[in-house]
């Protein structure tokens, strides 16, 4: 049984979030949470909360359908980061000009599934 969690409009660059997402893709949940706890990146905190949310979603889904979900067997099947809308800001520059500042956002999706028992 798959469980999914999505974080939309995260204020982190998708390119930077993909670096952390690549660390946990395909790993079991306990190992992924441990890696994320000791990774010193802003997106690591966001992805850690998202994995925990997906675990809670799996437990809730299991309760509703009367299927026991063993959290120790869950694996990060899919994790991907898509680009969200970009906030455009401007900074004043010399000679009355302005420079565009692009503040990128990301949509992060985590899908957990049953691993090999």
CSV table of N, CA and C in Angstrom, one decimal, residues 49-106:
chain,number,residue,atom,x,y,z
A,49,UNK,N,10.3,16.4,7.5
A,49,UNK,CA,8.9,16.5,7.9
A,49,UNK,C,8.0,15.9,6.9
A,50,UNK,N,8.3,15.9,5.7
A,50,UNK,CA,7.4,15.4,4.6
A,50,UNK,C,7.4,13.8,4.7
A,51,UNK,N,8.6,13.2,5.0
A,51,UNK,CA,8.7,11.8,5.1
A,51,UNK,C,7.9,11.3,6.4
A,52,UNK,N,8.0,12.1,7.5
A,52,UNK,CA,7.2,11.8,8.7
A,52,UNK,C,5.7,11.9,8.4
A,53,UNK,N,5.3,12.9,7.6
A,53,UNK,CA,3.9,13.0,7.3
A,53,UNK,C,3.4,11.8,6.4
A,54,UNK,N,4.3,11.4,5.5
A,54,UNK,CA,3.9,10.2,4.7
A,54,UNK,C,3.8,9.0,5.5
A,55,UNK,N,4.6,8.8,6.6
A,55,UNK,CA,4.5,7.7,7.5
A,55,UNK,C,3.2,7.7,8.2
A,56,UNK,N,2.8,8.9,8.7
A,56,UNK,CA,1.6,9.1,9.4
A,56,UNK,C,0.4,8.8,8.5
A,57,UNK,N,0.5,9.2,7.2
A,57,UNK,CA,-0.5,8.9,6.2
A,57,UNK,C,-0.7,7.4,6.0
A,58,UNK,N,0.4,6.7,6.0
A,58,UNK,CA,0.4,5.3,5.8
A,58,UNK,C,-0.3,4.6,7.0
A,59,UNK,N,0.0,5.1,8.2
A,59,UNK,CA,-0.6,4.5,9.4
A,59,UNK,C,-2.1,4.8,9.4
A,60,UNK,N,-2.5,6.0,9.1
A,60,UNK,CA,-3.9,6.3,9.0
A,60,UNK,C,-4.7,5.5,8.0
A,61,UNK,N,-4.0,5.4,6.8
A,61,UNK,CA,-4.7,4.6,5.7
A,61,UNK,C,-4.8,3.2,6.1
A,62,UNK,N,-3.8,2.6,6.9
A,62,UNK,CA,-3.9,1.3,7.3
A,62,UNK,C,-5.0,1.1,8.4
A,63,UNK,N,-5.2,2.0,9.2
A,63,UNK,CA,-6.3,1.9,10.2
A,63,UNK,C,-7.7,2.0,9.6
A,64,UNK,N,-7.8,2.8,8.6
A,64,UNK,CA,-9.1,2.9,7.9
A,64,UNK,C,-9.5,1.7,7.1
A,65,UNK,N,-8.5,1.0,6.5
A,65,UNK,CA,-8.8,-0.2,5.7
A,65,UNK,C,-8.6,-1.5,6.5
A,66,UNK,N,-8.3,-1.4,7.8
A,66,UNK,CA,-8.0,-2.6,8.6
A,66,UNK,C,-6.9,-3.4,8.1
A,67,UNK,N,-5.9,-2.8,7.5
A,67,UNK,CA,-4.6,-3.4,7.1
A,67,UNK,C,-3.5,-2.9,8.0
A,68,UNK,N,-2.8,-3.9,8.6
A,68,UNK,CA,-1.7,-3.5,9.5
A,68,UNK,C,-0.5,-3.0,8.7
A,69,UNK,N,0.0,-1.8,9.0
A,69,UNK,CA,1.1,-1.3,8.2
A,69,UNK,C,2.3,-1.3,9.1
A,70,UNK,N,3.4,-2.1,8.7
A,70,UNK,CA,4.6,-2.1,9.5
A,70,UNK,C,5.5,-1.0,9.0
A,71,UNK,N,5.7,0.0,9.9
A,71,UNK,CA,6.5,1.2,9.5
A,71,UNK,C,7.9,0.8,9.2
A,72,UNK,N,8.4,-0.3,9.8
A,72,UNK,CA,9.8,-0.7,9.6
A,72,UNK,C,10.0,-1.2,8.1
A,73,UNK,N,9.0,-1.6,7.5
A,73,UNK,CA,9.1,-2.1,6.1
A,73,UNK,C,8.8,-1.1,5.0
A,74,UNK,N,8.5,0.2,5.4
A,74,UNK,CA,8.3,1.2,4.4
A,74,UNK,C,9.6,1.7,3.8
A,75,UNK,N,9.5,1.9,2.5
A,75,UNK,CA,10.7,2.4,1.7
A,75,UNK,C,10.3,3.6,0.9
A,76,UNK,N,11.2,4.5,0.8
A,76,UNK,CA,11.0,5.7,0.0
A,76,UNK,C,11.0,5.3,-1.5
A,77,UNK,N,9.8,5.0,-2.1
A,77,UNK,CA,9.8,4.5,-3.4
A,77,UNK,C,10.1,5.6,-4.4
A,78,UNK,N,9.4,6.7,-4.2
A,78,UNK,CA,9.6,7.9,-5.1
A,78,UNK,C,9.8,9.1,-4.3
A,79,UNK,N,10.6,10.0,-4.7
A,79,UNK,CA,10.7,11.3,-4.2
A,79,UNK,C,11.2,12.2,-5.4
A,80,UNK,N,10.4,13.3,-5.6
A,80,UNK,CA,10.8,14.1,-6.7
A,80,UNK,C,10.4,15.6,-6.4
A,81,UNK,N,11.2,16.5,-7.0
A,81,UNK,CA,11.0,17.9,-6.7
A,81,UNK,C,10.7,18.6,-8.0
A,82,UNK,N,9.6,19.3,-8.1
A,82,UNK,CA,9.2,20.0,-9.3
A,82,UNK,C,9.3,21.5,-9.0
A,83,UNK,N,9.5,22.3,-10.0
A,83,UNK,CA,9.6,23.7,-9.8
A,83,UNK,C,8.2,24.3,-9.6
A,84,UNK,N,8.1,25.2,-8.7
A,84,UNK,CA,6.9,26.0,-8.5
A,84,UNK,C,7.0,27.3,-9.1
A,85,UNK,N,6.0,28.2,-8.8
A,85,UNK,CA,6.1,29.6,-9.3
A,85,UNK,C,7.2,30.3,-8.7
A,86,UNK,N,7.8,31.2,-9.5
A,86,UNK,CA,8.9,32.0,-9.1
A,86,UNK,C,8.5,33.4,-8.7
A,87,UNK,N,8.9,33.8,-7.5
A,87,UNK,CA,8.7,35.2,-7.0
A,87,UNK,C,9.7,36.1,-7.7
A,88,UNK,N,9.2,37.2,-8.2
A,88,UNK,CA,10.1,38.2,-8.9
A,88,UNK,C,10.3,39.4,-8.1
A,89,UNK,N,11.5,39.8,-7.7
A,89,UNK,CA,11.7,41.0,-6.9
A,89,UNK,C,12.8,41.8,-7.7
A,90,UNK,N,12.9,43.0,-7.4
A,90,UNK,CA,13.8,43.9,-8.0
A,90,UNK,C,14.7,44.6,-7.0
A,91,UNK,N,16.0,44.8,-7.4
A,91,UNK,CA,17.0,45.5,-6.6
A,91,UNK,C,17.4,46.7,-7.4
A,92,UNK,N,17.5,47.9,-6.7
A,92,UNK,CA,18.0,49.1,-7.4
A,92,UNK,C,19.5,48.9,-7.7
A,93,UNK,N,19.9,49.4,-8.9
A,93,UNK,CA,21.3,49.3,-9.3
A,93,UNK,C,21.8,50.7,-9.7
A,94,UNK,N,23.0,50.7,-10.2
A,94,UNK,CA,23.6,52.0,-10.6
A,94,UNK,C,22.9,52.6,-11.8
A,95,UNK,N,23.0,53.9,-11.9
A,95,UNK,CA,22.4,54.7,-13.1
A,95,UNK,C,20.9,54.5,-13.2
A,96,UNK,N,20.2,54.3,-12.1
A,96,UNK,CA,18.8,54.2,-12.2
A,96,UNK,C,18.2,52.9,-12.7
A,97,UNK,N,19.0,51.9,-12.9
A,97,UNK,CA,18.5,50.6,-13.4
A,97,UNK,C,18.1,49.7,-12.2
A,98,UNK,N,17.5,48.6,-12.6
A,98,UNK,CA,17.1,47.6,-11.6
A,98,UNK,C,17.5,46.2,-12.1
A,99,UNK,N,17.8,45.4,-11.1
A,99,UNK,CA,18.1,44.0,-11.5
A,99,UNK,C,17.0,43.0,-10.9
A,100,UNK,N,16.7,42.1,-11.7
A,100,UNK,CA,15.6,41.1,-11.3
A,100,UNK,C,16.3,40.1,-10.4
A,101,UNK,N,15.6,39.8,-9.2
A,101,UNK,CA,16.0,38.8,-8.3
A,101,UNK,C,14.9,37.7,-8.4
A,102,UNK,N,15.2,36.5,-8.7
A,102,UNK,CA,14.3,35.4,-8.8
A,102,UNK,C,14.3,34.5,-7.6
A,103,UNK,N,13.2,34.5,-6.8
A,103,UNK,CA,13.1,33.6,-5.6
A,103,UNK,C,12.3,32.4,-6.0
A,104,UNK,N,12.9,31.3,-6.2
A,104,UNK,CA,12.3,30.1,-6.7
A,104,UNK,C,11.6,29.3,-5.6
A,105,UNK,N,10.5,28.6,-6.0
A,105,UNK,CA,9.8,27.8,-5.1
A,105,UNK,C,9.8,26.3,-5.6
A,106,UNK,N,9.5,25.4,-4.8
A,106,UNK,CA,9.5,24.0,-5.2
A,106,UNK,C,8.3,23.3,-4.7
